Amino acid sequence: MDAKSIVKQYGQEQLLRYEDKLSEAEKTSLYHQIESLDFSVLSEIEKKSSAKRGKITPLKAMELSEIETRHDELFKAGADAIKAGKVGAVLLAGGMGTRLGSDNPKGMYNVGITKDLYIFECLINNLMDVVKATDTYIPLFVMTSDLNYESTTAFFKEKKNFGYPDEYVFFFKQEMAPACDYNGKVFLETPSKVAVSPNGNGGWFLSMMKSGMLEKAKQFGIEWFNIFAVDNVCQRICDPVFIGATILEKRTVGSKVVRKADPFEKIGVMCLEDGTPSIVEYYELTDDMAYETDERGERVYNFGVILNYLFTVAEQEEIVNKSLPYHVVEKKIPYLDENGNAVKPEAPNGYKFEQLVLDMIHMASSCLPFEVVREKEFAPIKNKTGVDSVESARELLKKNGVEL
Ligand code: UTP
């Protein structure tokens, strides 16, 4: 469908408000953008409050004690898969990192104190530990967005991938989604550009497919993808023990989890929903659920996800066409007002649309929650100070012997 029919169909005629004033090149670029965007996401606004959850029941995790006892067996299974070239790493770095408030991609943030130590560098160092332990380079796929592709790739180039060989590093872009006001009217960012934002981390597999990365991964013989967030500087990536546990337990998904600090900690918890793996958000937990215990007296909704998952390629290919829901999130969205002035709002002024990895978990047939030690593996950097911040991550890095 052409741009004019699209804006008519979705009631978005304001996007062509400046059409008459645009040069031919600007017009073409605006039409192309409109034609490439999925405006059907706007219908999610009505569904926003009506999304219903299924029946939530506990899902048992593999806990530290079992992992310790079975360490050698699990490590061997994982290391064998890595050595056979069956494992790829996928770094989710397409986010905007708005809370950290830096204009650069989050991975370019320097957490060093007496020397430079970038977030991307921490992650590569962590991956190198496994490369050394298995004597195998693991292909690394980096998801970026239209907004940070150039800066991310330029940074990796400048830093020579922090020592990771070029032939094992690949970049791809995720899709973008339109951003709108509270009435569902999509904003213009400039007279010839629709306001868009990355469509969430849940689209990684589809974007890998569309960008040809999946094909590349298959040429390597990859059967498993370990996907992980850009901001957790301590996490172990492609951890052989985690991979081995997921394989030996015959699950299609593995999920690294940490024991919750308290029953109401603000972290999504692994569970079953209508019998298939899922994540229950902290605000969805009732008091009864938060305190429910098993026969050992241990709380059953006690393992929080840290955005480090293992997915089988085969199952993702089967379910990639089942569309993931879009979540409607209130955000600050820069836009062009009716008078043509560019506005940078101080408070949320509309909606962005995001697909989330946690919905992919719910589409999987099975999942192994795999416990890791929080003090060793969970140092997310969301903010500059306070909880989940540069400060708290620095503390944990130091505790784990990383020189800052
Ligand atoms: P967050 O939900 O913390 O979002 O992303 P963010 O964009 O990094 O930060 P804020 O909310 O704007 O402050 C969790 C992980 O998912 C990735 C991020 O890069 C991070 O690794 N992500 C998020 C994407 O890859 N794409 C997206 O569209 C959103």
Coordinates of C-alpha atoms in Angstrom, one line a residue, residues 100-102 104-112 117-122 155 233 381 383-384 390 394:
L100 CA 21.3 6.4 31.9
G101 CA 20.9 9.7 30.0
S102 CA 23.9 9.4 27.7
N104 CA 25.8 7.3 23.0
P105 CA 24.8 3.7 22.9
K106 CA 24.8 2.3 26.5
G107 CA 27.6 -0.1 25.7
M108 CA 29.9 2.8 25.1
Y109 CA 29.6 4.0 28.7
N110 CA 32.9 4.0 30.5
V111 CA 32.6 2.4 33.9
G112 CA 36.3 2.6 34.6
L117 CA 36.6 0.2 30.9
Y118 CA 33.6 0.3 28.6
I119 CA 30.4 -1.7 29.1
F120 CA 31.0 -3.4 25.7
E121 CA 34.5 -4.2 26.8
C122 CA 33.3 -5.9 30.0
F155 CA 33.1 2.1 18.3
V233 CA 28.4 -6.1 33.1
I381 CA 23.3 -0.6 34.7
N383 CA 20.7 4.5 36.1
K384 CA 23.6 6.8 36.9
V390 CA 26.9 2.7 37.4
R394 CA 31.2 -0.8 39.9

